[in-house]
Short mmCIF file of C-alpha atoms in Angstrom, two decimals:
data_model
loop_
_atom_site.label_atom_id
_atom_site.label_comp_id
_atom_site.label_asym_id
_atom_site.label_seq_id
_atom_site.Cartn_x
_atom_site.Cartn_y
_atom_site.Cartn_z
CA MET T 193 112.21 77.69 125.39
CA ILE T 194 110.32 77.84 121.79
CA ARG T 195 110.20 81.12 120.31
CA PHE T 196 108.54 83.14 117.80
CA GLY T 197 108.90 86.47 115.92
CA ILE T 198 105.75 88.17 114.09
CA ILE T 199 106.35 90.86 111.77
CA GLY T 200 103.21 92.87 111.19
CA ASN T 201 99.85 93.57 113.30
CA GLY T 202 96.78 93.22 111.01
CA VAL T 203 94.35 90.38 111.22
CA ALA T 204 97.13 88.05 109.57
CA ALA T 205 98.99 88.40 112.88
CA ILE T 206 96.33 88.97 115.16
CA THR T 207 95.06 85.31 113.53
CA ALA T 208 98.41 83.77 114.33
CA VAL T 209 98.60 84.83 117.71
CA ARG T 210 94.87 83.24 118.63
CA GLU T 211 95.94 80.12 116.64
CA ILE T 212 99.65 79.63 118.53
CA ARG T 213 97.93 80.41 121.45
CA ARG T 214 95.09 77.52 121.10
CA ARG T 215 97.31 75.05 120.88
CA ASP T 216 100.41 76.27 123.07
CA LYS T 217 100.49 78.47 125.63
CA ASP T 218 104.00 78.36 126.72
CA VAL T 219 105.72 79.85 123.19
CA GLU T 220 107.09 83.09 123.31
CA ILE T 221 105.68 85.80 121.02
CA ASP T 222 107.14 89.23 119.99
CA VAL T 223 104.89 91.21 117.66
CA PHE T 224 106.99 94.06 115.58
CA THR T 225 104.66 96.86 113.92
CA ASP T 226 105.70 100.46 113.09
CA GLU T 227 102.84 101.73 113.92
CA ARG T 228 102.28 103.43 117.60
CA TYR T 229 99.24 101.59 118.18
CA GLY T 230 97.61 98.08 119.16
CA TYR T 231 95.47 96.06 116.72
CA TYR T 232 92.20 97.34 114.99
CA PRO T 233 90.38 96.56 112.18
CA ARG T 234 90.85 98.88 109.38
CA PRO T 235 87.62 98.91 108.22
CA LYS T 236 86.52 100.53 111.58
CA LEU T 237 88.51 103.12 109.60
CA ILE T 238 85.71 104.59 107.71
CA ASP T 239 83.38 104.32 110.99
CA PHE T 240 85.97 107.27 112.04
CA VAL T 241 86.36 109.64 109.48
CA ALA T 242 82.47 109.59 109.43
CA GLY T 243 82.38 109.94 112.78
CA ARG T 244 81.25 107.47 114.39
CA GLY T 245 84.02 106.53 116.96
CA ASP T 246 86.96 108.29 118.52
CA GLU T 247 90.57 107.04 118.14
CA LYS T 248 90.21 105.08 121.68
CA GLY T 249 87.17 103.09 120.11
CA ILE T 250 89.15 102.24 117.04
CA ILE T 251 91.52 100.09 119.17
CA GLN T 252 90.14 96.27 119.54
CA TYR T 253 93.38 95.28 121.45
CA ASP T 254 94.89 97.14 123.49
CA THR T 255 98.81 96.86 125.66
CA LYS T 256 96.55 94.67 128.04
CA TRP T 257 95.23 92.47 125.67
CA TYR T 258 98.66 91.42 124.47
CA GLU T 259 99.88 91.09 127.83
CA LYS T 260 96.87 88.54 128.30
CA GLN T 261 97.85 86.96 125.68
CA GLY T 262 101.79 86.37 126.72
CA VAL T 263 102.72 88.47 123.54
CA ILE T 264 105.18 91.16 123.93
CA LEU T 265 103.87 93.86 121.83
CA ARG T 266 107.10 96.50 119.89
CA LYS T 267 105.71 99.43 118.65
CA PRO T 268 106.33 101.74 116.90
CA SER T 269 109.30 99.21 115.93
CA ALA T 270 109.78 99.00 112.30
CA VAL T 271 111.71 95.50 111.09
CA THR T 272 114.41 96.78 108.92
CA LYS T 273 116.28 93.82 107.87
CA ILE T 274 115.77 89.81 108.50
CA ASN T 275 118.52 87.35 108.90
CA ALA T 276 117.40 84.04 106.63
CA ASN T 277 119.69 81.85 108.11
CA SER T 278 120.14 83.04 111.86
CA LEU T 279 116.55 83.63 112.30
CA SER T 280 117.16 86.96 113.46
CA LEU T 281 116.05 90.68 112.78
CA GLU T 282 116.94 94.01 113.03
CA THR T 283 114.98 97.63 113.62
CA PHE T 284 116.39 100.63 113.35
CA SER T 285 117.77 100.79 116.95
CA SER T 286 118.01 96.83 118.09
CA LYS T 287 118.56 93.67 116.68
CA TYR T 288 116.42 90.52 118.40
CA GLU T 289 117.51 86.89 118.09
CA ASN T 290 117.74 82.94 118.79
CA TYR T 291 113.70 82.66 117.18
CA ASP T 292 112.36 79.59 116.10
CA LYS T 293 109.93 80.83 113.91
CA LEU T 294 109.44 84.03 111.85
CA LEU T 295 105.84 84.76 110.54
CA LEU T 296 106.02 87.56 107.38
CA ALA T 297 102.50 89.68 108.04
CA VAL T 298 103.59 92.72 107.01
CA GLY T 299 100.05 93.77 104.63
CA SER T 300 100.07 95.87 102.11
CA HIS T 301 100.62 99.51 100.65
CA PRO T 302 98.60 101.91 99.02
CA PHE T 303 98.68 102.01 95.16
CA VAL T 304 99.43 105.56 94.01
CA PRO T 305 99.48 106.13 90.27
CA PRO T 306 102.10 107.85 88.62
CA ILE T 307 100.12 111.44 88.30
CA ARG T 308 102.28 114.63 88.32
CA GLY T 309 102.24 116.39 91.06
CA VAL T 310 101.13 113.79 93.65
CA GLU T 311 103.77 115.03 96.47
CA LYS T 312 101.72 118.50 96.80
CA LYS T 313 100.41 119.43 99.92
CA GLY T 314 96.46 117.99 100.53
CA ILE T 315 96.64 114.73 99.23
CA HIS T 316 96.03 111.92 101.20
CA VAL T 317 95.77 107.88 100.98
CA MET T 318 94.07 105.73 103.75
CA ARG T 319 95.66 102.48 104.97
CA THR T 320 96.16 103.19 108.77
CA LEU T 321 95.05 104.84 111.57
CA ASP T 322 97.28 108.12 111.47
CA ASP T 323 96.18 108.27 107.83
CA ALA T 324 92.60 108.31 108.80
CA ILE T 325 93.02 110.82 111.63
CA GLY T 326 94.81 112.72 108.89
CA ILE T 327 91.67 113.08 106.38
CA LYS T 328 89.70 113.49 109.52
CA GLU T 329 90.86 117.16 110.00
CA ALA T 330 91.48 117.88 106.74
CA VAL T 331 88.00 117.22 106.26
CA LYS T 332 87.12 120.07 108.18
CA GLY T 333 88.54 123.00 106.72
CA ALA T 334 87.81 121.48 103.03
CA GLU T 335 85.48 122.96 100.55
CA ARG T 336 85.65 119.62 98.18
CA GLU T 337 87.08 116.88 98.49
CA ILE T 338 87.82 114.40 95.27
CA ILE T 339 88.33 110.69 95.77
CA ILE T 340 90.48 109.21 93.47
CA GLY T 341 89.30 105.46 93.11
CA GLY T 342 86.03 103.82 92.30
CA GLY T 343 86.38 100.71 94.56
CA ILE T 344 84.98 100.37 98.17
CA LEU T 345 87.32 102.05 99.88
CA GLY T 346 86.84 105.14 97.20
CA ILE T 347 83.15 104.98 97.48
CA GLU T 348 82.93 103.87 101.25
CA LEU T 349 85.60 107.36 102.42
CA ALA T 350 82.74 109.76 100.05
CA ALA T 351 80.08 108.35 101.63
CA ALA T 352 81.62 108.64 105.31
CA ILE T 353 82.85 111.94 104.42
CA MET T 354 79.36 113.30 103.31
CA GLU T 355 78.59 112.50 107.38
CA VAL T 356 80.58 115.01 108.67
CA GLY T 357 79.32 117.53 106.48
CA GLY T 358 81.73 117.61 103.27
CA ALA T 359 80.89 117.67 99.87
CA PRO T 360 83.15 114.72 98.35
CA ILE T 361 83.42 113.74 94.16
CA VAL T 362 84.39 109.73 93.02
CA VAL T 363 86.14 109.51 90.44
CA THR T 364 87.54 106.48 88.50
CA HIS T 365 88.88 106.38 85.06
CA ILE T 366 87.09 103.13 83.94
CA ASP T 367 83.61 102.58 83.29
CA THR T 368 82.35 100.64 86.35
CA LEU T 369 82.26 100.60 89.79
CA LEU T 370 83.78 97.74 92.13
CA PRO T 371 85.45 96.32 89.60
CA ALA T 372 86.60 93.95 92.10
CA GLN T 373 82.85 92.63 92.84
CA LEU T 374 80.66 93.81 90.27
CA ASP T 375 79.79 93.37 86.63
CA ALA T 376 79.00 96.08 84.28
CA SER T 377 75.30 95.60 84.90
CA GLY T 378 75.62 95.60 88.43
CA SER T 379 77.93 98.69 88.64
CA GLU T 380 74.99 100.17 86.90
CA VAL T 381 72.66 99.31 89.51
CA LEU T 382 74.48 100.01 92.67
CA LEU T 383 76.04 103.86 90.57
CA SER T 384 71.85 104.73 90.33
CA LEU T 385 71.43 103.92 94.00
CA LEU T 386 74.43 106.15 95.13
CA LYS T 387 73.74 108.35 93.19
CA ARG T 388 69.98 108.56 95.00
CA LYS T 389 71.84 108.60 98.00
CA GLY T 390 73.71 112.04 96.61
CA ILE T 391 76.97 110.82 96.40
CA ASP T 392 78.67 112.42 93.48
CA ILE T 393 80.03 109.92 90.75
CA LEU T 394 82.18 110.70 87.70
CA LEU T 395 83.34 107.47 85.63
CA GLY T 396 86.06 107.20 83.24
CA PHE T 397 88.09 110.19 84.63
CA ARG T 398 91.82 109.37 84.39
CA CYS T 399 93.81 111.78 86.68
CA MET T 400 96.82 113.04 84.57
CA GLN T 401 97.63 116.05 86.67
CA MET T 402 97.55 117.55 90.21
CA THR T 403 97.12 121.27 89.85
CA GLY T 404 97.78 124.45 92.13
CA ASP T 405 100.99 125.41 93.54
CA GLU T 406 102.36 124.08 96.77
CA HIS T 407 99.13 122.92 98.21
CA ILE T 408 96.30 120.68 95.84
CA ARG T 409 93.75 123.11 94.05
CA GLY T 410 92.46 120.23 91.80
CA VAL T 411 92.94 117.81 89.45
CA LYS T 412 93.25 117.30 85.33
CA SER T 413 92.31 114.63 83.23
CA THR T 414 94.28 113.16 80.11
CA ALA T 415 91.31 114.55 77.96
CA GLY T 416 91.87 118.01 79.84
CA ASP T 417 88.83 118.13 81.87
CA SER T 418 89.11 119.74 85.30
CA ILE T 419 87.79 119.14 88.54
CA LYS T 420 88.05 121.69 91.91
CA GLY T 421 89.07 120.32 94.70
CA ASP T 422 91.13 121.22 97.99
CA LEU T 423 91.52 117.73 99.53
CA VAL T 424 92.57 115.14 97.79
CA VAL T 425 92.32 110.97 98.40
CA ILE T 426 93.85 108.22 96.50
CA ALA T 427 92.32 105.40 96.90
CA THR T 428 93.32 102.84 93.64
CA GLY T 429 93.88 100.02 95.51
CA VAL T 430 96.77 98.13 97.50
CA ARG T 431 100.09 95.92 97.05
CA PRO T 432 101.82 93.59 98.65
CA ASN T 433 104.85 94.57 101.02
CA THR T 434 107.35 92.99 99.47
CA GLU T 435 110.27 95.00 100.18
CA LEU T 436 111.37 93.55 103.53
CA ALA T 437 111.70 89.76 101.92
CA LYS T 438 113.45 90.95 98.92
CA SER T 439 116.32 92.25 100.68
CA SER T 440 116.05 89.61 102.83
CA GLY T 441 116.49 86.93 99.79
CA ILE T 442 113.20 85.57 100.19
CA ALA T 443 111.02 84.97 96.67
CA SER T 444 109.14 87.25 96.22
CA ASN T 445 106.85 87.85 92.76
CA LYS T 446 104.38 90.57 93.02
CA GLY T 447 103.22 89.24 96.35
CA ILE T 448 106.11 86.93 99.05
CA ILE T 449 105.66 83.49 97.65
CA ILE T 450 103.78 80.95 100.05
CA ASP T 451 103.80 77.08 99.69
CA HIS T 452 100.91 74.64 101.09
CA ASN T 453 102.48 75.23 104.78
CA ALA T 454 102.13 78.98 104.09
CA GLN T 455 106.51 78.90 104.42
CA THR T 456 108.25 81.28 102.29
CA SER T 457 111.37 79.81 100.18
CA ALA T 458 113.44 80.26 103.71
CA PRO T 459 112.98 77.25 105.85
CA GLY T 460 111.34 78.66 109.66
CA ILE T 461 110.02 81.79 107.65
CA PHE T 462 106.45 81.72 107.20
CA ALA T 463 104.18 84.73 105.51
CA ALA T 464 100.31 84.99 105.70
CA GLY T 465 97.99 88.13 104.51
CA ASP T 466 97.90 90.56 102.24
CA CYS T 467 101.62 90.46 101.75
CA THR T 468 101.72 86.88 100.55
CA GLU T 469 101.24 84.92 96.69
CA TRP T 470 100.34 81.50 96.34
CA ASP T 471 99.94 79.96 92.67
CA GLY T 472 100.91 82.63 91.11
CA VAL T 473 98.18 84.88 92.74
CA PRO T 474 97.79 87.66 95.14
CA LEU T 475 94.89 88.48 96.78
CA CYS T 476 94.55 90.80 99.34
CA ILE T 477 91.20 90.12 100.86
CA ILE T 478 90.66 89.71 104.49
CA PRO T 479 89.47 85.52 103.45
CA VAL T 480 92.56 84.27 102.34
CA ALA T 481 94.37 86.61 105.49
CA LEU T 482 92.30 84.83 108.20
CA GLU T 483 92.72 81.49 106.47
CA THR T 484 96.94 81.84 105.77
CA ALA T 485 97.32 83.16 109.03
CA LYS T 486 95.88 80.10 110.44
CA VAL T 487 97.94 77.62 108.41
CA ALA T 488 101.22 79.38 108.96
CA ALA T 489 100.50 79.54 112.60
CA GLN T 490 99.46 75.88 112.75
CA ASN T 491 102.93 74.64 110.60
CA MET T 492 105.32 77.44 112.68
CA LEU T 493 104.08 74.74 115.64
CA LYS T 494 104.37 71.43 113.85
CA LEU T 495 105.14 71.57 110.05
CA GLY T 496 103.02 69.46 107.96
CA SER T 497 99.99 70.41 110.07
CA ARG T 498 97.95 72.19 108.07
CA THR T 499 97.53 72.55 104.39
CA TYR T 500 96.90 75.75 102.33
CA ARG T 501 94.70 75.15 99.09
CA GLY T 502 93.67 78.38 98.49
CA ILE T 503 89.93 79.67 98.71
CA ILE T 504 86.98 80.14 96.93
CA PRO T 505 87.34 84.36 96.91
CA SER T 506 83.94 85.70 98.49
CA ASN T 507 83.43 89.37 99.93
CA THR T 508 80.53 90.21 101.58
CA LEU T 509 80.93 94.15 102.52
CA GLN T 510 78.76 97.78 103.19
CA VAL T 511 79.01 99.95 100.10
CA ALA T 512 77.33 103.43 101.48
CA GLY T 513 75.16 101.30 103.70
CA VAL T 514 74.38 98.48 101.35
CA ASP T 515 74.51 95.16 101.27
CA LEU T 516 77.30 93.62 98.95
CA THR T 517 78.14 89.78 98.81
CA SER T 518 80.50 88.51 95.57
CA VAL T 519 81.69 84.90 95.44
CA GLY T 520 83.70 82.89 93.07
CA PHE T 521 83.37 83.34 89.67
CA PHE T 522 80.90 86.39 89.62
CA ASN T 523 82.07 87.40 85.87
CA PRO T 524 83.82 85.10 83.45
CA GLN T 525 83.86 84.87 79.82
CA SER T 526 83.74 81.56 78.48
CA PRO T 527 80.47 80.42 76.33
CA GLU T 528 81.04 77.39 79.16
CA TYR T 529 79.12 79.38 81.79
CA GLU T 530 75.43 80.41 81.83
CA SER T 531 74.36 83.84 84.32
CA ILE T 532 70.97 84.01 86.14
CA VAL T 533 70.68 87.39 86.47
CA VAL T 534 67.26 89.26 88.50
CA ALA T 535 68.10 93.05 88.60
CA ASP T 536 65.77 95.55 89.72
CA GLN T 537 67.22 98.86 89.39
CA GLU T 538 64.45 100.94 91.36
CA ALA T 539 64.90 98.33 94.19
CA GLY T 540 68.46 98.60 93.93
CA THR T 541 68.72 95.38 94.02
CA TYR T 542 70.77 93.30 92.05
CA PHE T 543 71.61 89.38 91.92
CA LYS T 544 73.58 87.09 89.50
CA ALA T 545 74.46 83.18 89.34
CA VAL T 546 77.08 82.11 87.06
CA ILE T 547 76.46 78.18 86.48
CA GLN T 548 78.77 75.03 85.24
CA ASN T 549 77.86 71.93 84.75
CA ASN T 550 74.63 72.07 86.83
CA ARG T 551 76.24 74.07 89.52
CA VAL T 552 76.67 77.25 91.15
CA VAL T 553 80.75 78.61 90.74
CA GLY T 554 80.05 82.32 91.65
CA GLY T 555 77.48 85.03 91.43
CA ILE T 556 76.73 88.41 93.14
CA ALA T 557 73.92 89.99 95.68
CA LEU T 558 73.31 93.65 95.88
CA GLY T 559 70.82 94.43 97.84
CA ASN T 560 69.80 91.79 99.70
CA ARG T 561 71.94 89.57 103.04
CA LYS T 562 69.55 87.01 103.00
CA VAL T 563 70.11 86.36 99.45
CA ALA T 564 73.88 86.62 99.73
CA ILE T 565 73.75 84.13 102.22
CA ASN T 566 72.34 81.56 100.50
CA LEU T 567 74.44 82.09 96.86
CA ARG T 568 77.73 81.59 98.91
CA ARG T 569 76.01 78.67 100.77
CA LEU T 570 75.25 77.13 97.17
CA VAL T 571 79.08 78.10 96.17
CA ASN T 572 80.22 75.80 98.69
CA GLN T 573 78.60 73.02 99.21
CA GLY T 574 78.52 72.78 94.91
CA THR T 575 75.03 71.77 94.99
CA ASP T 576 73.03 70.51 91.56
CA VAL T 577 70.53 73.22 90.86
CA SER T 578 69.42 71.77 87.43
CA GLU T 579 65.84 71.63 88.86
CA MET T 580 65.86 75.51 91.36
CA HIS T 581 67.31 77.74 88.95
CA GLU T 582 64.00 79.89 90.50
CA GLU T 583 65.27 79.51 93.55
CA ILE T 584 68.61 80.04 93.38
CA PHE T 585 67.28 83.93 94.90
CA GLU T 586 65.32 82.66 97.08
CA PRO T 587 66.57 83.59 100.89
CA PHE T 588 67.76 80.36 102.81
#
């Protein structure tokens, strides 16, 4: 009997399970997770903090789903060691052997900047359901919440905390919001829109120190400015989890290096999702997780059956209830690109198309989902837009 081991239980792992089961009903599958839950979508954690769902409702796949799939879910069962030669692995309490293939879908972890006093009580990150539970409980007794980080997670967390009666402030060390999804002009439109929603945001605030004794009492910037608060959430991005791979002799850089088969440097061991690096670039976004998982799953069953060639980076999100899509090369600095921009700060919309050789290669659609669909279609299809510049932002 063929036997696969999957390390991780996030979207990449679940996608791989589905892909394997669509093609093979008999292969044995073990899924290892260091959490005590079945699968839940991480974006739903915001809903949980906002009080729009309970702990049970966040879980999308409980134990029964794994049983129905013929999968053994081992939880909580953190993998501590992989033997790349024998395709075996170890947890804190047991050793598991005789796998034909292994998949590393170990995800990423929150990046915590080197800020003095970061070990104080009342300081949180949010990556897991347990993290969200801790934040939700802490908000109940907090007077003011400080969110460090002006990305998607930071802003969404602030909006969620406001929904349950909090008074959060978002601080970021740079002068724009959402640098991974917006350019400077788009950031200005979003900033205006969020402020009208009552979300307090402070740009250009580089945290140097957490103040207070044992418990957090505020933050201080490198310029000496201070903000009082008794709850801090650090939301400054994520980094791929590579420790397990590196300790097992599997080639890793910023992420676990995979080839066009989603295979690592160790034959028979594949990787997918946030933990991976392909062509020198780690991309911790859901579209990469989905595609690398499908490629890995198919090649675990039959090597060479599907090829990973990278994807056009694309994010479709809601930021505090505002639709945002960024796709492809949306902020190039080279003169070979032409940009068409339509902005309406009062309406809270910002549309941008980046054109090269009469084709849209990237863009931004803030505030209108239908425009986003059309923009994404133009990028993916490589449509010649030389005669239709005025129609680019028309809903499809």
